[in-house]
C-alpha cells in the first residue's frame, strides 16, 4: 500500500512596494511574486493495457506567514468563508483529484481547474505576481479558477499540462443542493475547452458556466494562443466574464471583457516577461483599466530563480483596481486613479 | 534525524444520487464511497532487543473539495466545533500516536481509535460509503470512533490492524478538566477489547465508557466475528450505545441497540459486499430502522478499484435516518419514511 | 521539478499531573514535554560556485489531539485569533522560509525565528515541557518567538542551528500596514544577534524590537552562553522584555527581567536537565517568581527517548504563573501561590 508518491512544491517570496493613487502605499513581503506557493503529493500507477490511475493533492499557502488557503465546498459564494487571521490551515484548495486514464483519454474526479481558466493562465506571460494579467479581471465568481465536486474528461495526451494536437476538456461539477431547495441548481458548473497544442504554436478556447439564480448565472469565456519564436514566446488572450443580470459588483453592469498581448523575451539565463492588458465593464461610465507590466526572471538553475517585476494600472471611470490581489493586494486607489508596484523576489521549486 | 518515513494515503470519490422520502434528492460527488480519504505519515524504528518505537499521523480530508476534517480536543462535545465552510484545514484527526513496543505488547500515546470501534469496523463488509453499516448507529458521542489524550495498551501482535491469537486492548483517555471544575470527570474515556484473531475465523468484544455527568455517561459496547470461507467472508456484528439518563437525541430513550449480518462474496477480480443492518431505540414509539445494502468492488490492481453501491433504509416510528452521514449525507426523509441511494466511484491508495 | 526533499518531524507526548495552589489540579496528556511536536519539509539545492538555495516549511501540532497551531500574519496582536476547538488545521507556523546562501552568508525570506529567541532557546537545558525555562517569561508579544514577512541575513556558517566562530544575524520584518493607516509602523520588527560559537563554549546576545504605538513598542533582549565540560553542559541566560509604556498585562509595570542558570548532566545513556529560573516585573508589588526544574532523559536511540520532569514555581506578589503554557498549561494558582507539576513521556524524531 505504500508506494512511489512524489512530494513536490514551490516557495516564492518577494519584497514589494505597492502604491494606490490617493490612498497611500504599502511595503510587504508578498507570497508568489512569480509563482503561487504550493505543496503537493502526486502519484501514478500503471494498471496494464495502457490504463493508469493517478492522483494529485495540492495545497496553496502564504509563504510569508505560513497560513494555508481556504477552498470552496459547493461552487457557491456561501461555500467559502474567510477564516480568522492566522488560523487558516492547509487545505487541498488548489487540486484534489483522482483519475483513471487510457488510450481513450482521462476521467477525473474531485476539485480541479475549470476549462476557462487554462487560456487565461497559459497565454499570460506573468501567471501570477505583481504583473499578473488576471489581476484586473472583473465580475469573477468562486468558480473562475477551480470547481469542487467535479467530473472531468480530457482527450488523450491532455491529462497533464501542455495538451497536444487537437484536444478537448469537459467538466461537470455539482452544486450539491437538495432538490427541494430554492435555486437548487446554484453552483452547478459546466465547462468546455477545445484547442490545438504543439510547437511552435498552440491555440484554445473555453467557456465555463456556473448556475446562480440571483444573478442570472455566471459565464466566463476565454481564448487565445501562443507562438514560440527564436527570440521568445508571443501570447494573445481575449475573454469576457458575464452575468445574466446587472450586478452591484460590476457597478450595475453585467459584462466585463478583457484582452491581453504579452511576450516572454529570452535574454541571458532567463527572460523578460512583458504584457499589456485591458479590462472594461458595461457600467454607466463605461469604466475601464489598462495595465502595463514587465520584469526579468533570472534562472539560477532549473528550479531556482531571482526576479523583479514592475506594473502600472490606469483606471478610468469608476474602476479602482489595485496591483495584485487577495491578502497581499496593494492599496486600492481612488476610483479612476492609477496604481503601481514593484517587487524583487526568489522562487524555488522542489 | 531524517529517516525512512512512509507517506501514504487513499483518495476515494464517487458520484452519488441520494433520496429521502418526502424531502427530495441530491446529486453529489461523495468523498469516501468505499474508503475514507486520508493522508498520513508513519514510521518504525528498531531499538534492539525486540523493542521498537513507532508513530503514525493521519489526516482525513474531503477529496471532493479539498477541506480537512476537524478533531476533538477533550473527548467532550465542546471540544469540536464546526469550522466555517471551506476553511477547515488538515488536522491529524484520524490518528496522532507514538508507540513503544516489545515482546510484552505495545504502549501507545495520543489520539487513537477506541476499543469499541474495532468490532463495528471489522465485522462490517462496507466500513464506509453509501452502504456503511455504522451509518445508522444512534446515540453516538464524540468518542464513538476515537479519543484524544489517550494511553493505550495492546497485547503482542496487536499493535497493527489484524490482532492475532488471544488479544486484548485497553485505553484510558483524559478529559483534561481542572479538578475544581464542575463535572470534572467529563470526557474521561475508558475502554477494553478482548478477542481471538486468526484464520479462518476471528471474534472480539469491546466496550468504551465516556464520562458525561449531564447524561449519566455514554457507553458503547460491540462484539462480533467473521469467518473466511472459500467463496467469501461472513460477518456478524451486535452492539448497543447507551446513556445513563434519557436524552433528547434518542427521543427521550437511553438505549440504541444495533445488529448486522453481512458478507463479502468473491467474484471475478473483486467482491460483492452485502449487509443487513437493524437499529432501534427505546423511545415511546420503539422507533427502529432497517438497512439493506449491496454493491460490487472491481479491483483494477491491489491499490485501485472501481465500485458501485446501493442502499435502502426503512425507517419506523420517529426515526428519519438518511443514507450516508456528515457533510455528504443524503436528504433526511420524513420521520418513519424510507431513504435510499446509489453511488459509482473509484478508490486509489498510495 | 521533483527532487530530494526531506520529510522530517518529531512527536512527543507525556502524561502530566499539574497543580496550582488554591485552584486545583489537572491530569493531562501533554504534547511536547521534551520537544515541541512538528512536521516539516526541507531541501537544499547546490547552485554551483558555493551558491545554494534552501527552504524549510515546518508546522507545529498538538500530538495529543491532532490539531495544528495558528500562526500570525502581520506581527501584531490582531494577526492571530484562536480557532474554535478542534478546528485548527496545520499551518507552517514554526517556519516558512526560502534562502539563498553562499560564501558571503545567507539571505532568508519568510516566517522565521527572531534573533532574541535564540539565546533563550540555546541556553536553557529544558527548551520546552514542564521544566521549560521560558514558561515564566512575562510581557511577551506575538514576535517573541518568530516574525512573519521577514528578511534575514546570517553570517557564513550560521544558516543552520549551531552558528560557528564570530557570527551575526539581522532581521527586518514588515507590519504590512497601509501608509495611510494610523499607527502604520505597528508590527514592524527589527532584530540583531551577535556571538561566538564553538567548542567547548559559545556566547551570544540579541535584541528584537517590534513597533506597537499603543504600548510604546516591545523590546526583547537576551544573552547568555554555554560551556561543555566532561560531565555535562553548563548554561546561563539573562534577558528582559519591556514596553515603552506601563501595560495592564504587566500589572502596570513595563519591564520583566529574567535570568536562569542550568545544566545538562550526562549520566548513563542520557542526561539530567536541571534549571533555576527567576523572573520579575516592576509593578507596584515588585512581583516575582522562581522556578526550579529537573528531570532525566533516557535515550533509547539517537531518535527516541523516554523522559521525566518535575518543576516547582514560587510566585510572589501579584504573579500567578502556572507550570507549562498554552492549551496544556497547568491550573493557574492564586496570586503569590506556588504551582508544580510532573510528567513522564516519550519523544520520537524522524
XYZ file of N, CA, C and O in Angstrom, chain A residues 18-87:
280
model
N 3.934 48.703 -3.047
C 2.726 48.940 -3.837
C 2.178 50.324 -3.522
O 2.155 50.733 -2.354
N 1.647 51.001 -4.543
C 1.012 52.309 -4.336
C -0.383 52.328 -4.948
O -0.616 51.721 -5.996
N -1.292 53.035 -4.289
C -2.608 53.301 -4.847
C -2.795 54.808 -4.826
O -2.732 55.423 -3.743
N -2.988 55.409 -5.972
C -3.022 56.872 -6.030
C -4.132 57.441 -5.152
O -5.295 57.051 -5.265
N -3.768 58.356 -4.268
C -4.734 58.998 -3.394
C -4.991 58.259 -2.103
O -5.695 58.751 -1.212
N -4.428 57.056 -1.952
C -4.720 56.280 -0.743
C -3.484 55.761 -0.025
O -3.590 55.188 1.052
N -2.319 55.902 -0.622
C -1.126 55.516 0.122
C -0.378 54.343 -0.462
O -0.658 53.886 -1.573
N 0.575 53.857 0.311
C 1.456 52.790 -0.168
C 1.593 51.720 0.907
O 1.115 51.869 2.029
N 2.262 50.639 0.523
C 2.470 49.551 1.464
C 3.740 48.794 1.089
O 3.941 48.501 -0.091
N 4.556 48.492 2.106
C 5.720 47.630 1.911
C 5.353 46.266 2.451
O 4.870 46.148 3.582
N 5.569 45.243 1.637
C 5.111 43.920 2.021
C 6.116 42.856 1.599
O 6.837 43.030 0.628
N 6.093 41.734 2.316
C 6.724 40.537 1.804
C 5.582 39.758 1.152
O 4.654 39.300 1.828
N 5.615 39.632 -0.166
C 4.493 39.096 -0.924
C 4.757 37.635 -1.302
O 5.811 37.310 -1.847
N 3.809 36.745 -0.999
C 3.967 35.354 -1.445
C 3.578 35.224 -2.903
O 2.580 35.794 -3.341
N 4.392 34.533 -3.683
C 4.005 34.249 -5.057
C 4.171 35.393 -6.010
O 3.281 35.677 -6.804
N 5.281 36.070 -5.998
C 5.516 37.132 -6.969
C 5.723 36.580 -8.373
O 5.439 37.243 -9.363
N 6.205 35.370 -8.469
C 6.425 34.764 -9.772
C 5.621 33.486 -9.978
O 5.231 33.143 -11.074
N 5.350 32.774 -8.893
C 4.566 31.534 -8.967
C 3.878 31.343 -7.623
O 4.506 31.523 -6.578
N 2.628 30.952 -7.627
C 1.925 30.763 -6.362
C 2.555 29.648 -5.533
O 2.969 28.624 -6.066
N 2.587 29.845 -4.226
C 3.169 28.867 -3.322
C 2.260 27.656 -3.208
O 1.056 27.781 -3.028
N 2.852 26.474 -3.254
C 2.075 25.249 -3.169
C 2.926 24.120 -2.648
O 4.164 24.150 -2.766
N 2.254 23.138 -2.071
C 2.906 21.905 -1.697
C 1.930 20.794 -2.042
O 0.728 20.928 -1.813
N 2.447 19.739 -2.632
C 1.523 18.714 -3.105
C 2.122 17.332 -3.110
O 3.322 17.137 -2.873
N 1.249 16.393 -3.365
C 1.616 14.989 -3.461
C 0.936 14.452 -4.706
O -0.246 14.721 -4.925
N 1.681 13.708 -5.504
C 1.040 13.112 -6.661
C 1.651 11.750 -6.950
O 2.773 11.452 -6.544
N 0.891 10.933 -7.623
C 1.378 9.612 -7.960
C 0.614 9.084 -9.151
O -0.432 9.622 -9.544
N 1.131 8.034 -9.726
C 0.556 7.446 -10.922
C 0.858 5.961 -10.885
O 1.981 5.564 -10.577
N -0.146 5.161 -11.158
C 0.018 3.716 -11.140
C -0.316 3.157 -12.511
O -1.382 3.447 -13.065
N 0.585 2.364 -13.045
C 0.349 1.702 -14.331
C -0.507 0.466 -14.087
O -0.122 -0.424 -13.334
N -1.689 0.418 -14.707
C -2.604 -0.701 -14.463
C -2.539 -1.760 -15.554
O -3.283 -2.739 -15.537
N -1.649 -1.564 -16.528
C -1.540 -2.529 -17.621
C -2.498 -2.190 -18.749
O -3.536 -1.545 -18.539
N -2.147 -2.576 -19.968
C -3.037 -2.356 -21.110
C -3.247 -0.890 -21.410
O -4.293 -0.504 -21.938
N -2.274 -0.047 -21.043
C -2.401 1.376 -21.329
C -3.205 2.129 -20.289
O -3.283 3.356 -20.304
N -3.820 1.385 -19.353
C -4.647 2.011 -18.326
C -3.771 2.523 -17.188
O -2.774 1.907 -16.841
N -4.143 3.656 -16.604
C -3.417 4.148 -15.427
C -4.382 4.807 -14.447
O -5.451 5.287 -14.831
N -3.972 4.774 -13.181
C -4.659 5.553 -12.139
C -3.699 6.636 -11.695
O -2.485 6.418 -11.676
N -4.194 7.795 -11.338
C -3.334 8.888 -10.907
C -4.067 9.734 -9.891
O -5.304 9.717 -9.829
N -3.301 10.439 -9.074
C -3.944 11.372 -8.146
C -3.040 12.580 -7.954
O -1.831 12.533 -8.222
N -3.623 13.646 -7.473
C -2.855 14.843 -7.131
C -3.596 15.610 -6.047
O -4.783 15.901 -6.179
N -2.884 15.898 -4.973
C -3.426 16.682 -3.863
C -2.502 17.867 -3.668
O -1.326 17.690 -3.375
N -3.028 19.074 -3.847
C -2.143 20.246 -3.811
C -2.739 21.351 -2.958
O -3.873 21.781 -3.177
N -1.960 21.793 -1.988
C -2.398 22.843 -1.071
C -1.624 24.122 -1.340
O -0.401 24.104 -1.439
N -2.334 25.215 -1.446
C -1.680 26.513 -1.544
C -1.395 27.063 -0.159
O -2.052 26.695 0.809
N -0.402 27.920 -0.057
C -0.142 28.556 1.238
C 0.515 29.915 1.035
O 1.009 30.228 -0.045
N 0.460 30.726 2.083
C 1.116 32.031 2.081
C 2.475 31.869 2.734
O 2.567 31.757 3.958
N 3.531 31.855 1.930
C 4.859 31.576 2.471
C 5.369 32.700 3.360
O 6.325 32.514 4.102
N 4.742 33.872 3.324
C 5.224 34.965 4.172
C 4.836 34.790 5.634
O 5.465 35.351 6.517
N 3.774 34.015 5.887
C 3.365 33.831 7.285
C 2.971 32.394 7.614
O 2.695 32.076 8.765
N 2.944 31.503 6.632
C 2.697 30.091 6.901
C 1.254 29.646 6.893
O 0.973 28.461 7.064
N 0.301 30.551 6.701
C -1.102 30.140 6.641
C -1.395 29.368 5.362
O -0.731 29.547 4.346
N -2.421 28.515 5.424
C -2.931 27.867 4.238
C -3.933 28.756 3.537
O -4.099 29.941 3.870
N -4.644 28.197 2.567
C -5.659 28.952 1.839
C -6.957 28.170 1.875
O -6.946 26.939 1.804
N -8.096 28.857 1.992
C -9.377 28.158 2.039
C -9.761 27.617 0.667
O -9.215 28.033 -0.350
N -10.689 26.710 0.648
C -11.219 26.183 -0.590
C -12.696 26.577 -0.663
O -13.144 27.441 0.089
N -13.427 25.997 -1.592
C -14.867 26.238 -1.670
C -15.556 24.888 -1.763
O -15.127 24.021 -2.523
N -16.623 24.720 -1.009
C -17.205 23.383 -0.898
C -18.315 23.092 -1.897
O -18.579 21.940 -2.203
N -18.987 24.124 -2.403
C -20.183 23.864 -3.206
C -20.307 24.737 -4.448
O -21.400 24.861 -5.016
N -19.211 25.389 -4.853
C -19.223 26.237 -6.047
C -20.202 27.405 -5.947
O -20.669 27.921 -6.955
N -20.485 27.794 -4.698
C -21.367 28.923 -4.458
C -20.677 29.839 -3.442
O -19.791 29.397 -2.711
N -21.094 31.087 -3.404
C -20.401 32.046 -2.540
C -20.424 31.608 -1.085
O -19.457 31.821 -0.344
N -21.492 30.941 -0.635
C -21.564 30.541 0.773
C -20.717 29.314 1.087
O -20.699 28.847 2.226
N -20.002 28.813 0.112
C -19.120 27.671 0.350
C -17.690 28.057 0.678
O -16.829 27.204 0.863
N -17.433 29.357 0.755
C -16.126 29.849 1.202
C -16.349 30.970 2.181
O -17.060 31.923 1.871
N -15.781 30.857 3.353
C -15.847 31.936 4.323
C -14.433 32.161 4.809
O -13.696 31.206 5.034
N -14.042 33.428 4.937
C -12.680 33.706 5.367
C -12.461 33.256 6.801
O -13.247 33.557 7.690
N -11.382 32.514 7.043
C -11.015 32.135 8.405
C -10.490 33.376 9.127
O -10.081 34.349 8.510
N -10.506 33.329 10.453
C -9.959 34.437 11.225
C -8.436 34.458 11.062
O -7.823 33.433 10.789
N -7.817 35.645 11.235
C -6.395 35.787 10.901
C -5.486 34.771 11.598
O -5.636 34.518 12.785
N -4.573 34.208 10.839
C -3.565 33.311 11.402
C -4.023 31.891 11.614
O -3.229 31.040 11.990
N -5.315 31.606 11.368
C -5.845 30.288 11.711
C -6.111 29.389 10.502
O -6.453 28.226 10.689
